[in-house]
Amino acid sequence: MTALNRHDRSTELDSLATRLRTWRDQPDVLDVARALSGVSGLASRRGAVLSYLRDRLFDLSRRNRLLFFRPTAGSVNLTVSSVPLMLQVESIRPEHICTWGGPFAADMTAGKAVDLQRWLRFDDQPFLPAALDKLIQETRRDRAEYGFSHLRLVVAFLRWHNLKEFPEERITTPLLWLPVELVRRKGVRDQYVLQAEEGEAEFNPVLRHQLRQLYDIQLPETVDLQKTSIAQVHADLLAQIRRTEPSVELRLIEKPQVRLVRQKALQRLQQYQRRRPAGRGTRAVAGRLPDYSYEREDYRPLGQALFERWVRPSALPQRFEAGAAPVAGPRHAWMVEEVADAERVGYALQEAEGHRYAWDLDLTQVTLANFNYKKMSLVRDYTQLLDDNTDNPAFDRVFSIEPRAVDAAPPAPLPLREQWNVIASDATQGAAVGLARSQRSFIIQGPPGTGKSQTITNLIADYAGRGKRILFVCEKRAAL
């Protein structure tokens, strides 16, 4: 009942309560008549309805990270995490940065277990273990609830423009990803191992649908990166783009553009250290308090300690800009050891500048993230039904717009010897079991607590008792 467009949702409590009371009278979301307009023939009508149902599964709004990607706390950019925050200028090497190419890509496509300790800078960015642990926990939860994992390693991003609707807006969308498994191995220093589940990479299904609808660009579902290079994927995509718009340039970015940063290199590290709780060695009175002492040999009063931690302002980023030595932490700058006189700088990645006709296929933003990928399995099922194009009388009857007589006759009550109920039921639940024996399609709906699950249990028991097979489909594994 929740509209996808937020402007169409109820804004007042009274109107929302009215919609909940009259939910049976709300207009149908599925417009079969519009889907079948201008279509003739049984097979064509079946294909039109299946295509309409499949396209409804795609969320093309800005809140969908599969189309409008935004880095969040639930994603880890491996390329950014491999860039050293503080290093001598002459010491940084591009091959030490984790991009899609070289030994990292070769090991991932070959299905080898890749130790992230080799690529990521855990010492410079102490928040990485917590972020990776969160990804592991979300993956376990998805496997328990839905039966499969949503963890993906994005190897290529597409920065493009919707020239027909929003030509000036630059959109960053995952183009190609690998289903992966992330495991933490315990030890003196925990190791995080990343391994691809299969050799084939998947194209983003939402982007495939959007490009097909806007520009008639056809992308395959999967590609074997051991047989097909990214350069071939880039050439094929560029050829389809220039078929209708020769002025669009698709640049293949393989080497990271590392730029010198003065103010933002330590920003996330400082944010992490601000949120980090005090150590176990500090005194805890009415909560976590800074370390203090009133001893004559070590006089550090509590008031001064509180001022130094919570009141005294942090060192401004402009100090770094003016040439001062960078400070690793946001507070207690006086406790940091003196930095050597040699020049030390911070590094970060810089995206290539572009405009509406300059698109990028970027291999320098390798990202590990959990995506909301549940509905895409239904998209593949609809596509398979469209390709098979087999006859299905039950489907044609449900989605037919031709007038037909409604069979409202109640089923005959089942004899006691033919009932296989395993849970106590009332007359309406027994009538649903009898109606299922008549080979008619029907829907059971009602508010929570009205016995729908008990009816389904008795339906399964009835078919099993009569020696028939049952396919029970649900969204979450917990319902099983």
CSV table of C-alpha atoms in Angstrom, one decimal:
chain,number,residue,atom,x,y,z
A,1,MET,CA,0.0,0.0,0.0
A,2,THR,CA,3.0,2.3,0.3
A,3,ALA,CA,3.4,4.3,-2.9
A,4,LEU,CA,6.9,4.4,-4.4
A,5,ASN,CA,6.5,8.1,-5.0
A,6,ARG,CA,6.8,9.9,-1.6
A,7,HIS,CA,4.5,12.7,-2.9
A,8,ASP,CA,1.7,10.1,-3.3
A,9,ARG,CA,1.9,8.8,0.3
A,10,SER,CA,-0.5,9.8,3.1
A,11,THR,CA,0.8,12.8,5.1
A,12,GLU,CA,-1.9,12.8,7.8
A,13,LEU,CA,-2.8,10.2,10.4
A,14,ASP,CA,-6.5,10.4,9.6
A,15,SER,CA,-6.1,9.7,5.9
A,16,LEU,CA,-3.7,6.8,6.7
A,17,ALA,CA,-6.2,5.3,9.1
A,18,THR,CA,-8.9,5.6,6.5
A,19,ARG,CA,-6.8,3.8,3.9
A,20,LEU,CA,-6.1,1.0,6.4
A,21,ARG,CA,-9.8,0.6,7.2
A,22,THR,CA,-10.8,0.6,3.5
A,23,TRP,CA,-7.8,-1.3,2.1
A,24,ARG,CA,-10.0,-3.7,0.2
A,25,ASP,CA,-11.5,-0.7,-1.8
A,26,GLN,CA,-8.1,0.8,-2.8
A,27,PRO,CA,-7.4,0.9,-6.5
A,28,ASP,CA,-5.5,-2.0,-8.0
A,29,VAL,CA,-1.8,-1.5,-8.5
A,30,LEU,CA,-1.7,-3.9,-11.5
A,31,ASP,CA,-3.2,-2.3,-14.6
A,32,VAL,CA,-3.7,-5.4,-16.8
A,33,ALA,CA,-5.8,-3.5,-19.3
A,34,ARG,CA,-3.0,-1.0,-20.0
A,35,ALA,CA,-0.4,-3.8,-20.3
A,36,LEU,CA,-2.6,-5.6,-22.9
A,37,SER,CA,-3.5,-2.5,-24.9
A,38,GLY,CA,-2.7,-3.0,-28.6
A,39,VAL,CA,-1.7,-6.7,-28.1
A,40,SER,CA,-3.5,-9.5,-29.9
A,41,GLY,CA,-3.0,-13.2,-29.7
A,42,LEU,CA,-2.8,-15.4,-26.7
A,43,ALA,CA,1.0,-15.8,-26.7
A,44,SER,CA,1.6,-12.1,-27.3
A,45,ARG,CA,-0.8,-11.2,-24.5
A,46,ARG,CA,1.0,-13.6,-22.1
A,47,GLY,CA,4.4,-12.1,-23.0
A,48,ALA,CA,3.0,-8.5,-22.6
A,49,VAL,CA,1.7,-9.3,-19.1
A,50,LEU,CA,5.0,-11.1,-18.1
A,51,SER,CA,7.0,-8.1,-19.3
A,52,TYR,CA,4.8,-5.7,-17.4
A,53,LEU,CA,5.1,-7.7,-14.2
A,54,ARG,CA,8.9,-8.0,-14.6
A,55,ASP,CA,9.3,-4.2,-15.2
A,56,ARG,CA,7.4,-3.4,-12.1
A,57,LEU,CA,10.1,-5.0,-10.0
A,58,PHE,CA,12.7,-2.4,-11.0
A,59,ASP,CA,13.0,0.6,-8.7
A,60,LEU,CA,14.3,3.5,-10.7
A,61,SER,CA,14.0,6.1,-8.0
A,62,ARG,CA,17.0,7.9,-6.4
A,63,ARG,CA,16.8,5.8,-3.3
A,64,ASN,CA,17.9,2.7,-5.1
A,65,ARG,CA,21.7,2.3,-4.6
A,66,LEU,CA,21.8,-0.2,-7.5
A,67,LEU,CA,21.2,2.8,-9.8
A,68,PHE,CA,22.2,5.9,-7.8
A,69,PHE,CA,25.2,4.6,-5.8
A,70,ARG,CA,26.3,6.4,-2.7
A,71,PRO,CA,29.1,5.3,-0.4
A,72,THR,CA,27.7,4.5,3.0
A,73,ALA,CA,28.9,2.8,6.2
A,74,GLY,CA,27.7,-0.5,4.8
A,75,SER,CA,30.2,-0.4,1.9
A,76,VAL,CA,34.0,-0.6,1.9
A,77,ASN,CA,36.0,1.0,-1.0
A,78,LEU,CA,39.0,-1.3,-1.3
A,79,THR,CA,40.8,1.1,-3.6
A,80,VAL,CA,40.5,4.0,-1.1
A,81,SER,CA,41.4,1.8,1.8
A,82,SER,CA,44.6,0.7,0.0
A,83,VAL,CA,45.8,4.3,-0.4
A,84,PRO,CA,48.3,5.3,2.4
A,85,LEU,CA,47.2,8.3,4.4
A,86,MET,CA,50.8,9.3,5.3
A,87,LEU,CA,53.8,8.4,3.2
A,88,GLN,CA,56.9,9.8,1.6
A,89,VAL,CA,56.2,11.3,-1.8
A,90,GLU,CA,58.7,9.1,-3.6
A,91,SER,CA,57.5,5.9,-1.9
A,92,ILE,CA,53.9,5.6,-3.2
A,93,ARG,CA,53.5,3.2,-6.2
A,94,PRO,CA,50.4,2.7,-8.3
A,95,GLU,CA,50.7,-1.1,-8.3
A,96,HIS,CA,50.3,-1.1,-4.5
A,97,ILE,CA,46.8,0.4,-4.8
A,98,CYS,CA,43.9,-2.1,-5.1
A,99,THR,CA,42.3,-1.5,-8.5
A,100,TRP,CA,40.8,-4.0,-10.9
A,101,GLY,CA,43.8,-5.1,-12.8
A,102,GLY,CA,47.1,-6.9,-12.2
A,103,PRO,CA,47.5,-9.6,-9.5
A,104,PHE,CA,44.4,-8.7,-7.6
A,105,ALA,CA,42.0,-9.1,-10.5
A,106,ALA,CA,43.9,-12.3,-11.7
A,107,ASP,CA,43.5,-13.9,-8.3
A,108,MET,CA,39.8,-13.0,-7.9
A,109,THR,CA,38.8,-14.2,-11.4
A,110,ALA,CA,40.7,-17.4,-10.8
A,111,GLY,CA,38.7,-18.1,-7.7
A,112,LYS,CA,41.7,-17.9,-5.3
A,113,ALA,CA,41.4,-16.7,-1.7
A,114,VAL,CA,42.7,-13.2,-1.5
A,115,ASP,CA,44.1,-12.0,1.8
A,116,LEU,CA,43.0,-8.4,2.2
A,117,GLN,CA,45.9,-7.8,4.7
A,118,ARG,CA,48.1,-7.7,1.6
A,119,TRP,CA,46.2,-4.8,-0.1
A,120,LEU,CA,44.4,-2.7,2.6
A,121,ARG,CA,46.0,-0.3,5.0
A,122,PHE,CA,44.7,-1.6,8.3
A,123,ASP,CA,47.2,0.4,10.2
A,124,ASP,CA,46.3,3.7,8.7
A,125,GLN,CA,42.5,3.1,8.8
A,126,PRO,CA,41.6,1.3,12.0
A,127,PHE,CA,37.9,1.4,11.2
A,128,LEU,CA,38.3,-1.3,8.5
A,129,PRO,CA,37.9,-4.3,10.8
A,130,ALA,CA,34.6,-3.0,12.1
A,131,ALA,CA,33.3,-2.2,8.6
A,132,LEU,CA,34.3,-5.7,7.3
A,133,ASP,CA,32.7,-7.4,10.3
A,134,LYS,CA,29.5,-5.6,9.6
A,135,LEU,CA,29.5,-6.9,6.1
A,136,ILE,CA,30.0,-10.4,7.3
A,137,GLN,CA,27.1,-10.1,9.8
A,138,GLU,CA,24.8,-8.7,7.2
A,139,THR,CA,25.7,-11.6,4.8
A,140,ARG,CA,25.0,-14.2,7.5
A,141,ARG,CA,21.6,-12.5,8.2
A,142,ASP,CA,20.7,-12.5,4.5
A,143,ARG,CA,21.6,-16.2,4.1
A,144,ALA,CA,19.5,-17.1,7.2
A,145,GLU,CA,16.4,-15.0,6.1
A,146,TYR,CA,16.5,-15.2,2.3
A,147,GLY,CA,18.7,-18.2,1.5
A,148,PHE,CA,21.4,-16.4,-0.5
A,149,SER,CA,23.9,-13.7,-0.1
A,150,HIS,CA,23.8,-10.1,-1.4
A,151,LEU,CA,27.5,-9.4,-1.0
A,152,ARG,CA,29.1,-8.2,-4.2
A,153,LEU,CA,32.5,-6.9,-5.3
A,154,VAL,CA,31.9,-4.1,-7.7
A,155,VAL,CA,34.8,-4.1,-10.2
A,156,ALA,CA,33.6,-1.4,-12.6
A,157,PHE,CA,31.5,1.7,-12.2
A,158,LEU,CA,29.8,3.6,-14.9
A,159,ARG,CA,29.5,7.4,-14.6
A,160,TRP,CA,27.0,8.5,-17.2
A,161,HIS,CA,24.1,10.9,-17.9
A,162,ASN,CA,20.4,10.5,-18.5
A,163,LEU,CA,20.4,12.8,-21.6
A,164,LYS,CA,16.7,12.6,-22.1
A,165,GLU,CA,15.4,13.5,-18.6
A,166,PHE,CA,18.3,15.0,-16.5
A,167,PRO,CA,21.1,15.8,-18.9
A,168,GLU,CA,23.2,17.8,-16.4
A,169,GLU,CA,23.2,15.2,-13.6
A,170,ARG,CA,26.1,12.8,-13.4
A,171,ILE,CA,25.1,9.4,-12.2
A,172,THR,CA,27.4,6.9,-10.7
A,173,THR,CA,26.2,3.3,-11.1
A,174,PRO,CA,27.8,-0.1,-10.5
A,175,LEU,CA,28.2,-1.7,-13.9
A,176,LEU,CA,29.9,-5.1,-13.2
A,177,TRP,CA,30.3,-7.1,-10.0
A,178,LEU,CA,31.3,-10.5,-8.7
A,179,PRO,CA,29.5,-12.6,-6.1
A,180,VAL,CA,32.0,-13.0,-3.3
A,181,GLU,CA,32.4,-14.6,0.1
A,182,LEU,CA,34.1,-12.7,2.9
A,183,VAL,CA,35.6,-14.7,5.8
A,184,ARG,CA,37.4,-13.6,8.9
A,185,ARG,CA,40.1,-16.0,10.2
A,186,LYS,CA,41.0,-15.6,13.8
A,187,GLY,CA,44.6,-15.3,14.9
A,188,VAL,CA,47.0,-13.1,16.7
A,189,ARG,CA,46.1,-10.6,14.0
A,190,ASP,CA,42.7,-11.5,12.3
A,191,GLN,CA,42.8,-12.0,8.6
A,192,TYR,CA,40.1,-11.1,6.2
A,193,VAL,CA,39.9,-13.4,3.1
A,194,LEU,CA,37.9,-12.5,0.0
A,195,GLN,CA,37.0,-15.2,-2.6
A,196,ALA,CA,34.8,-15.1,-5.6
A,197,GLU,CA,32.0,-17.7,-5.6
A,198,GLU,CA,32.2,-18.1,-9.4
A,199,GLY,CA,34.2,-17.0,-12.3
A,200,GLU,CA,31.4,-15.1,-14.1
A,201,ALA,CA,30.7,-11.5,-13.4
A,202,GLU,CA,27.2,-10.1,-13.4
A,203,PHE,CA,26.0,-6.9,-15.1
A,204,ASN,CA,23.9,-4.7,-12.8
A,205,PRO,CA,20.3,-5.8,-13.8
A,206,VAL,CA,18.8,-2.4,-12.9
A,207,LEU,CA,21.3,-0.6,-15.1
A,208,ARG,CA,20.7,-3.1,-17.9
A,209,HIS,CA,17.0,-2.4,-17.7
A,210,GLN,CA,17.5,1.4,-17.6
A,211,LEU,CA,19.9,1.5,-20.5
A,212,ARG,CA,17.6,-0.8,-22.5
A,213,GLN,CA,14.6,1.5,-21.8
A,214,LEU,CA,16.5,4.8,-22.5
A,215,TYR,CA,19.0,4.0,-25.3
A,216,ASP,CA,18.2,0.5,-26.5
A,217,ILE,CA,21.6,-0.6,-25.2
A,218,GLN,CA,21.7,-4.4,-24.8
A,219,LEU,CA,24.0,-5.9,-22.2
A,220,PRO,CA,24.3,-9.6,-21.3
A,221,GLU,CA,23.4,-10.9,-17.9
A,222,THR,CA,26.9,-12.3,-17.2
A,223,VAL,CA,30.4,-12.2,-18.7
A,224,ASP,CA,33.3,-14.6,-18.1
A,225,LEU,CA,36.2,-12.3,-17.1
A,226,GLN,CA,38.7,-15.1,-17.8
A,227,LYS,CA,37.7,-15.2,-21.4
A,228,THR,CA,36.5,-11.6,-22.0
A,229,SER,CA,38.6,-8.6,-21.0
A,230,ILE,CA,37.2,-5.3,-19.6
A,231,ALA,CA,38.6,-3.7,-22.7
A,232,GLN,CA,36.2,-5.8,-24.9
A,233,VAL,CA,33.3,-4.9,-22.6
A,234,HIS,CA,34.3,-1.2,-23.0
A,235,ALA,CA,34.5,-1.5,-26.8
A,236,ASP,CA,31.1,-3.2,-27.1
A,237,LEU,CA,29.4,-0.6,-24.8
A,238,LEU,CA,31.1,2.3,-26.7
A,239,ALA,CA,30.0,0.9,-30.0
A,240,GLN,CA,26.3,0.7,-28.9
A,241,ILE,CA,26.5,4.3,-27.5
A,242,ARG,CA,27.9,5.8,-30.6
A,243,ARG,CA,25.5,4.0,-32.8
A,244,THR,CA,22.9,6.7,-32.0
A,245,GLU,CA,25.1,9.4,-30.4
A,246,PRO,CA,28.6,9.7,-31.9
A,247,SER,CA,29.5,12.7,-29.7
A,248,VAL,CA,29.5,10.6,-26.4
A,249,GLU,CA,32.9,9.6,-25.2
A,250,LEU,CA,33.3,6.6,-22.9
A,251,ARG,CA,36.7,6.8,-21.2
A,252,LEU,CA,38.3,3.6,-19.7
A,253,ILE,CA,40.0,4.6,-16.4
A,254,GLU,CA,42.5,1.9,-15.4
A,255,LYS,CA,45.0,3.9,-13.3
A,256,PRO,CA,44.0,5.8,-10.2
A,257,GLN,CA,44.4,9.5,-10.2
A,258,VAL,CA,46.1,10.1,-6.9
A,259,ARG,CA,46.1,13.7,-5.7
A,260,LEU,CA,47.7,15.5,-2.8
A,261,VAL,CA,45.2,16.3,-0.1
A,262,ARG,CA,45.7,18.8,2.7
A,263,GLN,CA,42.5,18.9,4.6
A,264,LYS,CA,40.4,15.7,4.0
A,265,ALA,CA,43.0,12.9,4.1
A,266,LEU,CA,42.5,12.4,7.9
A,267,GLN,CA,38.8,13.3,8.1
A,268,ARG,CA,37.4,9.8,8.4
A,269,LEU,CA,40.2,8.7,10.7
A,270,GLN,CA,39.4,11.6,13.0
A,271,GLN,CA,35.7,10.8,12.9
A,272,TYR,CA,36.5,7.2,13.9
A,273,GLN,CA,38.7,8.3,16.8
A,274,ARG,CA,36.0,10.7,18.1
A,275,ARG,CA,33.5,7.9,18.2
A,276,ARG,CA,35.9,5.5,19.7
A,277,PRO,CA,35.2,4.8,23.4
A,278,ALA,CA,37.9,5.3,26.1
A,279,GLY,CA,40.3,2.5,26.8
A,280,ARG,CA,39.9,-0.1,29.5
A,281,GLY,CA,42.6,1.4,31.7
A,282,THR,CA,40.7,4.7,32.4
A,283,ARG,CA,38.7,5.2,35.5
A,284,ALA,CA,34.9,4.9,35.0
A,285,VAL,CA,32.8,7.0,37.4
A,286,ALA,CA,29.3,7.8,36.3
A,287,GLY,CA,30.2,6.7,32.8
A,288,ARG,CA,33.5,6.9,30.9
A,289,LEU,CA,35.8,9.6,32.2
A,290,PRO,CA,39.3,10.6,31.1
A,291,ASP,CA,42.3,9.5,33.1
A,292,TYR,CA,43.0,11.8,36.0
A,293,SER,CA,44.9,11.8,39.3
A,294,TYR,CA,45.2,14.0,42.4
A,295,GLU,CA,48.5,12.6,43.6
A,296,ARG,CA,51.2,15.1,44.4
A,297,GLU,CA,53.7,13.4,42.0
A,298,ASP,CA,51.1,13.1,39.2
A,299,TYR,CA,48.6,16.0,39.6
A,300,ARG,CA,46.1,15.9,36.7
A,301,PRO,CA,42.7,17.1,38.0
A,302,LEU,CA,39.5,15.9,36.6
A,303,GLY,CA,38.3,19.3,35.5
A,304,GLN,CA,41.4,19.9,33.4
A,305,ALA,CA,41.1,16.4,31.8
A,306,LEU,CA,37.5,17.0,30.9
A,307,PHE,CA,38.4,20.3,29.3
A,308,GLU,CA,41.2,18.8,27.3
A,309,ARG,CA,39.0,16.0,26.0
A,310,TRP,CA,35.6,17.7,25.4
A,311,VAL,CA,36.1,21.4,25.3
A,312,ARG,CA,39.4,22.3,23.9
A,313,PRO,CA,39.1,22.7,20.1
A,314,SER,CA,40.8,20.3,17.8
A,315,ALA,CA,43.6,21.3,15.5
A,316,LEU,CA,42.2,22.9,12.4
A,317,PRO,CA,42.9,21.4,9.0
A,318,GLN,CA,44.3,24.7,7.9
A,319,ARG,CA,47.4,24.0,10.0
A,320,PHE,CA,48.2,21.2,7.6
A,321,GLU,CA,47.5,23.5,4.6
A,322,ALA,CA,49.9,26.0,6.1
A,323,GLY,CA,52.7,23.5,6.2
A,324,ALA,CA,52.4,22.2,9.8
A,325,ALA,CA,53.1,18.5,10.5
A,326,PRO,CA,49.8,16.5,10.3
A,327,VAL,CA,48.4,15.1,13.5
A,328,ALA,CA,47.0,11.5,13.5
A,329,GLY,CA,44.3,12.2,16.1
A,330,PRO,CA,41.8,14.9,16.5
A,331,ARG,CA,42.7,15.7,20.2
A,332,HIS,CA,45.7,15.5,22.6
A,333,ALA,CA,48.0,16.9,19.8
A,334,TRP,CA,50.6,17.7,22.5
A,335,MET,CA,51.1,14.0,23.2
A,336,VAL,CA,52.1,13.1,19.6
A,337,GLU,CA,55.7,12.6,18.9
A,338,GLU,CA,57.5,15.1,16.8
A,339,VAL,CA,57.4,14.5,13.1
A,340,ALA,CA,60.6,14.3,11.2
A,341,ASP,CA,61.6,17.3,9.1
A,342,ALA,CA,61.1,15.3,5.9
A,343,GLU,CA,58.0,16.2,3.9
A,344,ARG,CA,55.0,14.0,4.6
A,345,VAL,CA,51.8,14.3,2.7
A,346,GLY,CA,48.4,12.7,2.5
A,347,TYR,CA,46.9,11.0,-0.5
A,348,ALA,CA,43.4,10.4,-1.8
A,349,LEU,CA,41.7,9.4,-5.0
A,350,GLN,CA,40.4,11.9,-7.5
A,351,GLU,CA,37.6,11.2,-9.9
A,352,ALA,CA,38.0,12.3,-13.5
A,353,GLU,CA,36.1,15.4,-14.4
A,354,GLY,CA,33.5,15.1,-17.1
A,355,HIS,CA,30.4,16.5,-18.7
A,356,ARG,CA,27.2,15.2,-20.2
A,357,TYR,CA,29.1,13.7,-23.2
A,358,ALA,CA,32.1,12.4,-21.3
A,359,TRP,CA,31.2,9.1,-19.6
A,360,ASP,CA,33.6,7.0,-17.6
A,361,LEU,CA,34.0,3.3,-17.1
A,362,ASP,CA,36.0,3.3,-13.9
A,363,LEU,CA,38.1,0.4,-12.7
A,364,THR,CA,39.7,2.3,-9.8
A,365,GLN,CA,36.8,2.3,-7.3
A,366,VAL,CA,36.7,-1.4,-6.4
A,367,THR,CA,34.0,-1.6,-3.7
A,368,LEU,CA,32.7,-4.3,-1.4
A,369,ALA,CA,29.0,-3.9,-0.5
A,370,ASN,CA,25.7,-5.6,0.3
A,371,PHE,CA,23.0,-4.7,-2.2
A,372,ASN,CA,19.3,-5.1,-2.0
A,373,TYR,CA,19.2,-7.9,-4.5
A,374,LYS,CA,16.2,-9.9,-3.5
A,375,LYS,CA,13.8,-9.0,-6.4
A,376,MET,CA,16.4,-9.5,-9.1
A,377,SER,CA,16.0,-13.3,-8.7
A,378,LEU,CA,12.3,-12.8,-9.7
A,379,VAL,CA,13.5,-10.8,-12.8
A,380,ARG,CA,15.5,-13.8,-14.0
A,381,ASP,CA,12.4,-16.1,-13.5
A,382,TYR,CA,10.2,-13.8,-15.6
A,383,THR,CA,12.9,-13.6,-18.3
A,384,GLN,CA,13.1,-17.4,-18.4
A,385,LEU,CA,9.3,-17.6,-18.8
A,386,LEU,CA,9.4,-15.1,-21.6
A,387,ASP,CA,12.1,-17.0,-23.4
A,388,ASP,CA,10.4,-20.4,-23.0
A,389,ASN,CA,6.9,-19.1,-24.0
A,390,THR,CA,5.1,-22.2,-22.9
A,391,ASP,CA,1.3,-22.5,-22.6
A,392,ASN,CA,-0.1,-21.9,-19.1
A,393,PRO,CA,-3.9,-22.0,-19.0
A,394,ALA,CA,-3.9,-21.0,-15.3
A,395,PHE,CA,-1.9,-17.9,-16.0
A,396,ASP,CA,-4.0,-16.9,-19.0
A,397,ARG,CA,-7.1,-17.2,-17.0
A,398,VAL,CA,-5.9,-15.1,-14.0
A,399,PHE,CA,-4.7,-12.3,-16.3
A,400,SER,CA,-7.5,-12.3,-18.8
A,401,ILE,CA,-9.5,-9.1,-19.3
A,402,GLU,CA,-12.3,-10.9,-21.2
A,403,PRO,CA,-15.6,-11.2,-19.3
A,404,ARG,CA,-16.2,-14.6,-17.7
A,405,ALA,CA,-18.7,-16.1,-15.3
A,406,VAL,CA,-17.6,-16.1,-11.7
A,407,ASP,CA,-17.9,-19.5,-10.1
A,408,ALA,CA,-19.0,-18.5,-6.6
A,409,ALA,CA,-20.5,-21.8,-5.6
A,410,PRO,CA,-19.0,-23.0,-2.3
A,411,PRO,CA,-17.2,-26.3,-2.4
A,412,ALA,CA,-18.9,-29.4,-0.9
A,413,PRO,CA,-17.9,-30.2,2.6
A,414,LEU,CA,-15.2,-32.9,2.8
A,415,PRO,CA,-16.1,-36.2,4.4
A,416,LEU,CA,-14.4,-36.8,7.7
A,417,ARG,CA,-12.4,-39.8,6.4
A,418,GLU,CA,-10.9,-37.5,3.6
A,419,GLN,CA,-9.7,-34.8,5.9
A,420,TRP,CA,-6.0,-34.6,6.6
A,421,ASN,CA,-5.9,-31.6,8.9
A,422,VAL,CA,-3.0,-31.5,11.3
A,423,ILE,CA,-4.1,-28.3,13.0
A,424,ALA,CA,-7.5,-27.4,14.4
A,425,SER,CA,-9.5,-25.3,11.9
A,426,ASP,CA,-12.9,-23.7,11.6
A,427,ALA,CA,-15.5,-24.0,8.8
A,428,THR,CA,-13.9,-21.2,6.6
A,429,GLN,CA,-10.5,-22.8,6.7
A,430,GLY,CA,-12.0,-26.2,5.9
A,431,ALA,CA,-13.8,-24.6,2.9
A,432,ALA,CA,-10.5,-23.2,1.6
A,433,VAL,CA,-9.0,-26.8,1.7
A,434,GLY,CA,-12.1,-28.1,-0.2
A,435,LEU,CA,-11.8,-25.2,-2.7
A,436,ALA,CA,-8.2,-26.1,-3.4
A,437,ARG,CA,-9.3,-29.6,-4.4
A,438,SER,CA,-11.5,-28.2,-7.2
A,439,GLN,CA,-8.4,-27.0,-9.2
A,440,ARG,CA,-9.4,-23.4,-9.0
A,441,SER,CA,-7.0,-20.5,-8.3
A,442,PHE,CA,-7.9,-18.3,-5.4
A,443,ILE,CA,-6.3,-15.9,-3.0
A,444,ILE,CA,-6.6,-16.0,0.8
A,445,GLN,CA,-6.2,-12.6,2.4
A,446,GLY,CA,-6.8,-11.1,5.8
A,447,PRO,CA,-5.2,-9.2,8.7
A,448,PRO,CA,-2.7,-10.9,10.9
A,449,GLY,CA,-3.9,-13.4,13.4
A,450,THR,CA,-6.9,-14.7,11.3
A,451,GLY,CA,-5.5,-18.2,10.6
A,452,LYS,CA,-3.8,-17.9,7.2
A,453,SER,CA,-0.8,-19.8,8.3
A,454,GLN,CA,-2.9,-22.6,9.8
A,455,THR,CA,-4.8,-22.9,6.5
A,456,ILE,CA,-1.6,-23.2,4.5
A,457,THR,CA,-0.4,-25.9,6.9
A,458,ASN,CA,-3.6,-27.9,6.4
A,459,LEU,CA,-3.5,-27.4,2.6
A,460,ILE,CA,0.0,-28.9,2.6
A,461,ALA,CA,-1.0,-31.7,4.8
A,462,ASP,CA,-4.1,-32.4,2.6
A,463,TYR,CA,-2.0,-32.7,-0.6
A,464,ALA,CA,0.7,-34.7,1.1
A,465,GLY,CA,-2.0,-37.1,2.6
A,466,ARG,CA,-3.3,-37.7,-0.9
A,467,GLY,CA,0.1,-38.4,-2.3
A,468,LYS,CA,0.7,-35.2,-4.2
A,469,ARG,CA,3.7,-32.9,-4.3
A,470,ILE,CA,3.5,-29.3,-3.1
A,471,LEU,CA,5.6,-26.3,-3.9
A,472,PHE,CA,5.6,-23.8,-1.1
A,473,VAL,CA,7.1,-20.4,-1.9
A,474,CYS,CA,7.8,-17.6,0.6
A,475,GLU,CA,10.0,-14.5,0.8
A,476,LYS,CA,11.8,-15.3,4.0
A,477,ARG,CA,13.2,-18.6,5.1
A,478,ALA,CA,11.9,-18.0,8.7
A,479,ALA,CA,8.3,-18.7,7.4
A,480,LEU,CA,9.4,-22.2,6.4
